[in-house]
XYZ file of C-alpha atoms in Angstrom:
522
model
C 17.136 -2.920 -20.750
C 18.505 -1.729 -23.939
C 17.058 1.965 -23.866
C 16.499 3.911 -20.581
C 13.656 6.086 -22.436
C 10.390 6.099 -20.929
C 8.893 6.499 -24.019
C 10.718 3.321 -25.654
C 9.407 1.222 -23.102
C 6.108 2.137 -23.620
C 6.243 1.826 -27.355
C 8.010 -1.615 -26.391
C 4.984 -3.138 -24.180
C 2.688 -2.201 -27.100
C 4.589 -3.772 -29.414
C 4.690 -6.994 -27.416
C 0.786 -6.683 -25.321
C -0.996 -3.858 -27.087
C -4.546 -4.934 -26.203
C -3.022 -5.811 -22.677
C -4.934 -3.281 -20.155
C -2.670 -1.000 -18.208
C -4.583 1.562 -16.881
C -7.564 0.757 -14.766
C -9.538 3.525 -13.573
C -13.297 3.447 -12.463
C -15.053 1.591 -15.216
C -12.456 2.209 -17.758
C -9.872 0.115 -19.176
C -7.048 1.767 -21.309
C -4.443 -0.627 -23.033
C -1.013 0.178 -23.597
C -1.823 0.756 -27.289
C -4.632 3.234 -26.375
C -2.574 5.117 -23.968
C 0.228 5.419 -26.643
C -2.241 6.545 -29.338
C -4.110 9.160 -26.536
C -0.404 10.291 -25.367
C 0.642 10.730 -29.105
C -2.006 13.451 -29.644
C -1.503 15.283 -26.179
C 2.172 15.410 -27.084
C 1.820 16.546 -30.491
C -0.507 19.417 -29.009
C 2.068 20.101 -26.841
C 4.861 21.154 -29.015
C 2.157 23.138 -30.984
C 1.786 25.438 -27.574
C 6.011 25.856 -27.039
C 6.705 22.846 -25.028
C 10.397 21.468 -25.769
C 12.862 19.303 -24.707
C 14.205 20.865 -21.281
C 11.024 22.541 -20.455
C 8.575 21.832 -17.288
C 5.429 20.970 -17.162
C 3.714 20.849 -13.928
C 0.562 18.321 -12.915
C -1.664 19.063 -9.722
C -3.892 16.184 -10.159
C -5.009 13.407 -8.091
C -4.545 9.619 -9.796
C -6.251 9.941 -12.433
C -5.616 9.196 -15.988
C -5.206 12.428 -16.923
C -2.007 12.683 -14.937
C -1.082 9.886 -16.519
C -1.224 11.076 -19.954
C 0.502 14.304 -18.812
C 3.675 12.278 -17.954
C 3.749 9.916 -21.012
C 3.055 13.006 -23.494
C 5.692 14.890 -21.942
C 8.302 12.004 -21.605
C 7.652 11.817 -24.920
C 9.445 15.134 -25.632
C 12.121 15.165 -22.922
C 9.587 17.747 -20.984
C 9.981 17.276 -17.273
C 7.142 16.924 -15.058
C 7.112 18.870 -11.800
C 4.702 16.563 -9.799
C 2.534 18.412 -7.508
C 0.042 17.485 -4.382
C -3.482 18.609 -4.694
C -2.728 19.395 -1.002
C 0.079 22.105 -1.836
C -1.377 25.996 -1.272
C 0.013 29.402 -1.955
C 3.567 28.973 -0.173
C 4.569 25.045 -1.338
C 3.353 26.015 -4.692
C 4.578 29.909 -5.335
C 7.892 28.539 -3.617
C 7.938 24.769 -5.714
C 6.813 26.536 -9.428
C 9.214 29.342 -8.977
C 12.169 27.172 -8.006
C 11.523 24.709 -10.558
C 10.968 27.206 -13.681
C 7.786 25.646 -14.414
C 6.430 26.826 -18.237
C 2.736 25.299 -17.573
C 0.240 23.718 -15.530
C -1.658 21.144 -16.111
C -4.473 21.070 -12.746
C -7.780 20.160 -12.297
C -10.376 22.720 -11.723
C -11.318 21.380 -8.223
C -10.548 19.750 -5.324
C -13.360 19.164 -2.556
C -13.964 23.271 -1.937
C -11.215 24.309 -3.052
C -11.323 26.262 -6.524
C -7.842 26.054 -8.555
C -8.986 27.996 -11.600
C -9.817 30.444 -8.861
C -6.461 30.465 -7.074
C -4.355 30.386 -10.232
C -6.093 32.850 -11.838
C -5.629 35.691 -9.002
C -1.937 34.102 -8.555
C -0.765 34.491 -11.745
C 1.644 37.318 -11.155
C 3.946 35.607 -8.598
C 4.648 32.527 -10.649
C 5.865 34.620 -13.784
C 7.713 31.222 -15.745
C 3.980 29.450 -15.822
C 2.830 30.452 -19.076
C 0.423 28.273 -20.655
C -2.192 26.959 -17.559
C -4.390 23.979 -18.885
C -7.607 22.644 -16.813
C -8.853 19.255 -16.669
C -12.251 20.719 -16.397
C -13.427 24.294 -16.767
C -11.007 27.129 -16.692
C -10.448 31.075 -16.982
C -10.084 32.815 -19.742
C -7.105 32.548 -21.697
C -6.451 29.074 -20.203
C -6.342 25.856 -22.235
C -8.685 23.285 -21.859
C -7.678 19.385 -21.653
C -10.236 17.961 -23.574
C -9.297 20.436 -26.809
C -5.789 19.352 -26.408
C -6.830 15.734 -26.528
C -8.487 16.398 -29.547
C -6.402 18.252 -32.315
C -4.516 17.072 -35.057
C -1.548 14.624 -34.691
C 1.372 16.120 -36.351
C 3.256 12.692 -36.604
C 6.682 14.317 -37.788
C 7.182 16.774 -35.377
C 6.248 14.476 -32.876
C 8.634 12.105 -34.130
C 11.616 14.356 -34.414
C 10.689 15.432 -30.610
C 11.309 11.707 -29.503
C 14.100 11.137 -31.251
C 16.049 14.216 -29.277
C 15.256 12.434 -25.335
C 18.021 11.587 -23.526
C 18.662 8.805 -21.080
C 19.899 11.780 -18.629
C 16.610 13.961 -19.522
C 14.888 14.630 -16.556
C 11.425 12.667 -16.389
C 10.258 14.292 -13.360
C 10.633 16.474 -10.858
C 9.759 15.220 -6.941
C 9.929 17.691 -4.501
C 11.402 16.252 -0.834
C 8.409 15.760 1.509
C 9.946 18.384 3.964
C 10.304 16.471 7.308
C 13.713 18.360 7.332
C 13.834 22.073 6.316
C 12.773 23.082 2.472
C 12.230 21.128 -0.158
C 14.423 20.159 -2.657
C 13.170 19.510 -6.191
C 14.893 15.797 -7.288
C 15.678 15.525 -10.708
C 15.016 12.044 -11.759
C 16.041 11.028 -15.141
C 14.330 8.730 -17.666
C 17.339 6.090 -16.808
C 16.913 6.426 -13.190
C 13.475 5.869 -12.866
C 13.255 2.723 -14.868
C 16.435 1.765 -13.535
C 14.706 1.620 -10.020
C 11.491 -0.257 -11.257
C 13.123 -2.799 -13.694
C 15.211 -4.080 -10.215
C 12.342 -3.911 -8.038
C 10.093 -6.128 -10.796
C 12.719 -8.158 -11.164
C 12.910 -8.357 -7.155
C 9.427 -9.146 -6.796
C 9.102 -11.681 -9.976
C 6.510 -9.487 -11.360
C 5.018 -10.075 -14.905
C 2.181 -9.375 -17.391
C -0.463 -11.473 -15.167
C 0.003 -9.003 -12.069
C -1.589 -5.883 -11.419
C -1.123 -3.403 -8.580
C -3.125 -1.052 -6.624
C -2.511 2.627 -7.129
C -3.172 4.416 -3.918
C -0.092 5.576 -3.278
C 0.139 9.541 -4.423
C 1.185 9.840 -8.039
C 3.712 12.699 -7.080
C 5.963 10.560 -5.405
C 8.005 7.641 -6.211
C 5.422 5.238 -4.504
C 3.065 5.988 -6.815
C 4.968 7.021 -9.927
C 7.907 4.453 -9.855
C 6.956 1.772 -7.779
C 3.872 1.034 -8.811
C 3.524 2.831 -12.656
C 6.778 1.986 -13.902
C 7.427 -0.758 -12.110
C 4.020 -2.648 -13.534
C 5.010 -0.884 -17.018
C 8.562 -2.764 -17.449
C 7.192 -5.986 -16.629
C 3.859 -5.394 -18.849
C 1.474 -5.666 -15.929
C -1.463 -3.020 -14.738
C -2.881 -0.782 -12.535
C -5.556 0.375 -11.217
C -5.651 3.602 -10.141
C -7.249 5.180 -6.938
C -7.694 8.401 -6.909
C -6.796 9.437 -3.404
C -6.349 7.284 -0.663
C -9.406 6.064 1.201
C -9.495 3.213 3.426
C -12.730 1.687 1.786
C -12.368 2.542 -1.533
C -8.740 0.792 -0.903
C -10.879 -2.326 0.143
C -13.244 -1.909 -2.250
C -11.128 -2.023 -5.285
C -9.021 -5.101 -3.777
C -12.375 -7.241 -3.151
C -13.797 -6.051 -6.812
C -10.651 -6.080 -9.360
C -8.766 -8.549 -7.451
C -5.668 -7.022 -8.065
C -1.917 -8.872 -7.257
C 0.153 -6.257 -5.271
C -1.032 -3.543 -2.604
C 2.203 -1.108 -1.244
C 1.415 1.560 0.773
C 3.522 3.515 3.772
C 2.998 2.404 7.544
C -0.174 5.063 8.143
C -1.573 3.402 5.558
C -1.604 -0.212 6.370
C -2.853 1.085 9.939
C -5.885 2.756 8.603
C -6.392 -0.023 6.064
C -6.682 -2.579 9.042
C -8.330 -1.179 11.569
C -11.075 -0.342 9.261
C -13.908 -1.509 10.985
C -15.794 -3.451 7.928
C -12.356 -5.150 6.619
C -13.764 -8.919 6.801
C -16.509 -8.436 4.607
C -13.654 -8.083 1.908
C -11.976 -10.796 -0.224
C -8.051 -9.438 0.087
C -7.074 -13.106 -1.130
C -6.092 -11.940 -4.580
C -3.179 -10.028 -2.730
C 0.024 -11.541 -3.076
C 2.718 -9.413 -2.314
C 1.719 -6.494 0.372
C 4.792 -3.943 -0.184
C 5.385 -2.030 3.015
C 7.333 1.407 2.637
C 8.729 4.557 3.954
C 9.659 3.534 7.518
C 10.011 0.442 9.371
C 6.800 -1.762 9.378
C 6.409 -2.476 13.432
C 5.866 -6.558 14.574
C 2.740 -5.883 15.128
C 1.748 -4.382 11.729
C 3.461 -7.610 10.247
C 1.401 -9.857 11.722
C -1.992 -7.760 11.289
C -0.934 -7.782 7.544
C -0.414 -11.616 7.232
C -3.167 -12.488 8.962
C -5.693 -9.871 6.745
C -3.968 -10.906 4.032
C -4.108 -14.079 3.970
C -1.895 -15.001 0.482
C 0.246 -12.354 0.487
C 4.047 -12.286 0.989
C 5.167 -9.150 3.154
C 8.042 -7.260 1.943
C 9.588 -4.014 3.603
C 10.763 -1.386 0.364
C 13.208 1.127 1.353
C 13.621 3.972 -1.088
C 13.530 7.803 -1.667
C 13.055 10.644 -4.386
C 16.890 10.961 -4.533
C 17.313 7.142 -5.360
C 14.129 7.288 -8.048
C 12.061 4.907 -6.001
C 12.995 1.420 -4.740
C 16.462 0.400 -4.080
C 16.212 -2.154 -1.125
C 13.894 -4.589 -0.340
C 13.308 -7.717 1.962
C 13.517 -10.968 -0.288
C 10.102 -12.836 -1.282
C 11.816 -16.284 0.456
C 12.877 -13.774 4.015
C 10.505 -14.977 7.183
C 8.542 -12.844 8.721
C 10.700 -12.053 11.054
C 13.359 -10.819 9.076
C 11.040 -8.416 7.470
C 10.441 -7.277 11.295
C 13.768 -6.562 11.922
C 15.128 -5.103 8.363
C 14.582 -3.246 5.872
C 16.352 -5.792 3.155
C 19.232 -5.965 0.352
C 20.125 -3.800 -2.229
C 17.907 -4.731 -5.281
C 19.006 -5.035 -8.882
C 22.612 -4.283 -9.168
C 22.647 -1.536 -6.982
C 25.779 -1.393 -3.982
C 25.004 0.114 -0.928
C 28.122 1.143 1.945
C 27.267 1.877 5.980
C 29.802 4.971 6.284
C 30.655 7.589 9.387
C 30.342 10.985 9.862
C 33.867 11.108 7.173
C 32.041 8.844 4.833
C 34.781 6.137 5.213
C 33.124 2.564 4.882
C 31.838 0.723 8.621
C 32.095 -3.137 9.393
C 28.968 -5.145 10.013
C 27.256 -4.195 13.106
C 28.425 -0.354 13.419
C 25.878 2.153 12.755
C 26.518 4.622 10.377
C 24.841 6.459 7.081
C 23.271 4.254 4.394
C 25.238 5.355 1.046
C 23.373 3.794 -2.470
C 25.068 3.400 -5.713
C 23.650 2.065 -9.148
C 21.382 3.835 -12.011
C 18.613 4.448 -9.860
C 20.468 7.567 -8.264
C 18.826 10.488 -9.440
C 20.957 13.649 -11.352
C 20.832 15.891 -8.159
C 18.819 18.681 -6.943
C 17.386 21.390 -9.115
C 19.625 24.178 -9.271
C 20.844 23.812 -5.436
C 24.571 23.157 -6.378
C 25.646 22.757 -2.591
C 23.061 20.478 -1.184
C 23.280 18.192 -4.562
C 27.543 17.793 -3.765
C 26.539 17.041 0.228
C 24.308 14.456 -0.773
C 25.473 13.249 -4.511
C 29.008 12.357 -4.696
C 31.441 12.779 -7.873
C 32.436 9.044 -7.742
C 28.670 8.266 -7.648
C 27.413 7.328 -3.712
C 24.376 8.694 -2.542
C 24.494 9.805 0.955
C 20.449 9.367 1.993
C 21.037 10.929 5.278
C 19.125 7.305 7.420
C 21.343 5.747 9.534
C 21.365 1.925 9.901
C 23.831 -1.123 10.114
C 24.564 -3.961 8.154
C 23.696 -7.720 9.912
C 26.179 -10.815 9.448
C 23.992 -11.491 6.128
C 24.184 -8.051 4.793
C 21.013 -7.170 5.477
C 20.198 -3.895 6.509
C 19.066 -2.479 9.766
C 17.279 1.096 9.633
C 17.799 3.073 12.849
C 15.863 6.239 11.351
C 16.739 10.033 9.788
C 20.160 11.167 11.043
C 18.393 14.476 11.937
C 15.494 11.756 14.015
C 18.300 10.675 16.173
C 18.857 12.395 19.789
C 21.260 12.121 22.568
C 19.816 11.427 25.832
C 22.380 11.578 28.742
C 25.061 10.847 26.372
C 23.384 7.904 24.390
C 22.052 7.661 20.972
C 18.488 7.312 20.751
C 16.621 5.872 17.794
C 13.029 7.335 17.882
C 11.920 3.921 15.440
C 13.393 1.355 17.320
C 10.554 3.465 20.464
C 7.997 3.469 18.247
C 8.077 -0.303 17.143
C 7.819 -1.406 20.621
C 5.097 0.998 21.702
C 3.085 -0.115 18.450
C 3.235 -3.665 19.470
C 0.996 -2.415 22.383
C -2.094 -4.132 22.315
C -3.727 -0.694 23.268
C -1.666 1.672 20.750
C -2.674 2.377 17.514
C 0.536 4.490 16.762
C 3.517 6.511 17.604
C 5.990 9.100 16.861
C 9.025 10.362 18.576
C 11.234 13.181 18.542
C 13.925 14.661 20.465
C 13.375 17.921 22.790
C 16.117 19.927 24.579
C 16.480 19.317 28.644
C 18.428 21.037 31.087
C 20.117 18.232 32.709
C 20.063 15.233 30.034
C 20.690 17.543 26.757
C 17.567 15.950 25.236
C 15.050 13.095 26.117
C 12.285 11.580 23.991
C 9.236 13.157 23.739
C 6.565 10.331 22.332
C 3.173 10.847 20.523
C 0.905 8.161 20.885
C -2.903 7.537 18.934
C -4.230 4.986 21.343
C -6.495 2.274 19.564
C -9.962 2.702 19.036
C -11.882 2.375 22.125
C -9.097 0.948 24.239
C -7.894 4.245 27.346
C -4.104 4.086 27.921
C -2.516 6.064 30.688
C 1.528 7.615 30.908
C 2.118 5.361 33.617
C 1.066 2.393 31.641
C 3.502 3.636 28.498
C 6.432 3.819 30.264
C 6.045 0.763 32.207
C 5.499 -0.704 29.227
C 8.769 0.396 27.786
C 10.386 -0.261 30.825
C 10.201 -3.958 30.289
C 11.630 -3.910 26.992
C 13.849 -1.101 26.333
C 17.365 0.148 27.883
C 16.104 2.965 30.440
C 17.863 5.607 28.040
C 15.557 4.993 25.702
C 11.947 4.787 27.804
C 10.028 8.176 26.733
C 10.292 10.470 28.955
C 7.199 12.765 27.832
C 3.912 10.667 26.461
C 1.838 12.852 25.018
C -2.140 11.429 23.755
C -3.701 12.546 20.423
C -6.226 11.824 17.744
C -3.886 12.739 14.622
C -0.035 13.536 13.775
C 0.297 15.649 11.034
C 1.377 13.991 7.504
C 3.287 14.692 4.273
C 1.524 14.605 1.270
C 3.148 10.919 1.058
C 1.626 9.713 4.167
C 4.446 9.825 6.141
C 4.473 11.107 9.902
C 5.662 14.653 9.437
C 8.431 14.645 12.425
C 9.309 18.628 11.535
C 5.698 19.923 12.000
C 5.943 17.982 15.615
C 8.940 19.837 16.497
C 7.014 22.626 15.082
C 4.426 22.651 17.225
C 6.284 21.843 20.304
C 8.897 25.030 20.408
C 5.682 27.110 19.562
C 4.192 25.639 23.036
C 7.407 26.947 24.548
C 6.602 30.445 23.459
């Protein structure tokens, strides 16, 4: 790609498919050419309220095309976007708009009974950097509305001059880490990183103008921004967007726009199949179903390839820190390599298995998973010591999972470094648990974690959501496990529940588990 601006390749696909949709959203249709023209404006009104190159812009939004036109106006001059979760309250957002310096807020007025306008008004005095506080919607006074911004003047030179000052190295956006481990850390993608990471996973997948993808996946984090935005943007395809993720409407959109490519994390795919009116939809239009975030269990494979009956299965490994995708099963791997790995490092990214001194493992040891190649993002915002922990000088990124490389340099994920327990002396890998208790017939799903014990040091304490209707007992569990696991590794606490508490991403939140367990020790 000769530039590494976001804004260039937009202004790129509408020089090549302007009347090509890109946006899909409801009963709209917005073409690359309209969304540069709409983005044009908001950007222009932008620099008329202060924003510059450097500043941040923050979006609480759900995916809609609004957020859209937040990013695109703002990559258009070199303002970062601090990408927030409708979810977030007082402490993730006081705590994320402080650390990140945010200048203004873009938010919607509303979310189910929750009143932003509200909330921001009365919180004004602890985020003192947010000046300017825009509403998609109705607002307070002395707030901007989104609507007026969408309809001044176009100052075309200004504008102009704005562009021509972005950077490769500008930061595009700002992802906070999902928390499963202590606070979160605000990632500073780039404009180079972020198409860096789509541009290998199109490439990857063989994706072009004719494909369109289904945008479920939250638009403030890399599944939804990079993987399925930019991704679809390099290769001049679509999306439709979804604006939070709801089993049916999920279906719905899949039977109605017969979109190419569905991703979504493990949680997802569960809730997706088991939904109980999934045959009366047409998922044939489906051809690549992109599983991410954690290892997709045998079971969930299978479920997938038999629900979706065209589609190719491929398992996406990625994070904020590496801008989005940077390994991947192949489209020509069986199914049951996508079972057992996670894939090979796409585009022309390296990747190194290293120990605890970060010196470089043979095939078959288990070690940390180290990336290397544009997608690595600049660091974390202004936390000098964890960015040189986990960013090195000579360019590695040390991600923290541990895994090991097979005979055909594929890689197998063994789970966080942190996940990882020692239970009378052996390592135990919570997902390697997990996949075998989710291929019983009678488990819907599983999480494990590691708890202190007085005589083994730790032992595995297992959450399991039992399928619907089906009544699993402890006894059955662990017999269960017996048969198929080492008897390190056979939980030795089941405990039964209706929920596990998520991210915003959709991930199983392993730190709020551990959470909840020492305050039962209390």
């Amino acid at each position: 790609m000769q530039d590494w601006i976001v804004h260039k390749v937009l202004a790129n696909a509408v020089d090549r498919f302007p009347d090509q949709p890109f946006l899909i959203y409801e009963d709209q249709l917005i073409s690359y050419k309209e969304l540069d023209d709409v983005t044009d404006v908001l950007a222009s009104a932008l620099l008329q309220e202060g924003f510059g190159r450097g500043d941040k812009i923050a979006i609480l939004a759900l995916n809609q095309l609004e957020w859209l036109y937040t990013y695109f106006a703002a990559a258009k001059i070199g303002v970062g976007v601090v990408a927030l979760n409708v979810r977030y309250r007082d402490s993730e957002l006081e705590y994320m708009l402080n650390n990140s310096k945010t200048k203004g807020i873009v938010s919607i007025s509303g979310h189910q009974s929750f009143d932003f306008v509200q909330f921001f008004e009365k919180f004004k005095d602890k985020i003192p950097t947010v000046e300017k506080y825009i509403f998609i919607g109705y607002g307070f006074e002395g707030s901007l509305s989104f609507d007026e911004l969408l309809a001044r003047p176009l100052d075309r030179g200004r504008l102009e001059a704005a562009k021509q000052a972005v950077l490769e190295e500008d930061t595009a956006v700002v992802i906070y880490t999902s928390g499963t481990t202590g606070k979160p850390k605000g990632t500073m993608i780039t404009n180079r990183s972020i198409l860096a990471s789509a541009k290998a996973q199109a490439d990857h997948l063989s994706l072009g103008a004719g494909d369109c993808t289904v945008g479920s996946l939250p638009l403030n984090h890399v599944g939804g921004i990079t993987c399925a935005v930019h991704a679809l943007l390099v290769c001049y395809g679509s999306i439709v967007l979804v604006p939070e993720f709801i089993p049916e409407k999920v279906l719905q959109v899949i039977h109605h726009v017969k979109p190419t490519v569905f991703g979504g994390v493990p949680t997802m795919y569960h809730m997706v199949l088991n939904h109980k009116h999934i045959n009366q939809y047409d998922l044939s239009s489906i051809k690549v179903c992109i599983a991410g975030g954690s290892n997709v269990d045998p079971t969930q494979c299978e479920m997938i390839e038999t629900k979706f009956p065209n589609a190719k299965i491929i398992n996406l490994y990625g994070l904020s820190e590496t801008s989005g995708a940077c390994i991947m099963t192949r489209l020509t791997d069986s199914l049951e390599k996508v079972q057992q790995s996670i894939g090979v490092p796409i585009g022309d990214f390296s990747l190194m298995i290293v120990d605890a001194e970060q010196k470089e493992l043979a095939s078959g040891e288990v070690g940390e998973v180290a990336v290397k190649g544009g997608c690595r993002a600049k660091g974390y915002f202004e936390l000098e010591e964890e960015t040189r922990l986990a960013f090195s000088e000579d360019g590695w990124l040390y991600t923290g999972d541990m895994g090991y490389l097979d005979h055909e340099g594929y890689v197998i994920l063994k789970g966080r470094k942190k996940e990882m327990y020692i239970q009378g002396g052996y390592n135990v890998y919570p997902v390697e648990v997990e996949n075998i208790l989710m291929s019983h017939p009678k488990i819907g799903f599983a999480a494990g974690i590691g708890v202190p014990d007085s005589f083994l040091g730790e032992v595995g304490r297992y959450y399991i959501i039992p399928r619907e209707g089906a009544t699993i007992t402890e006894e059955e569990v662990k017999s269960f496990c017996q048969q198929h696991l080492a008897d390190y590794k056979v939980p030795r606490q089941v405990v039964f529940v209706s929920q596990l508490p998520q991210t915003p991403a959709g991930k199983i939140q392993k730190s709020a588990l551990k959470e909840q367990y020492l305050k039962q020790l209390q």
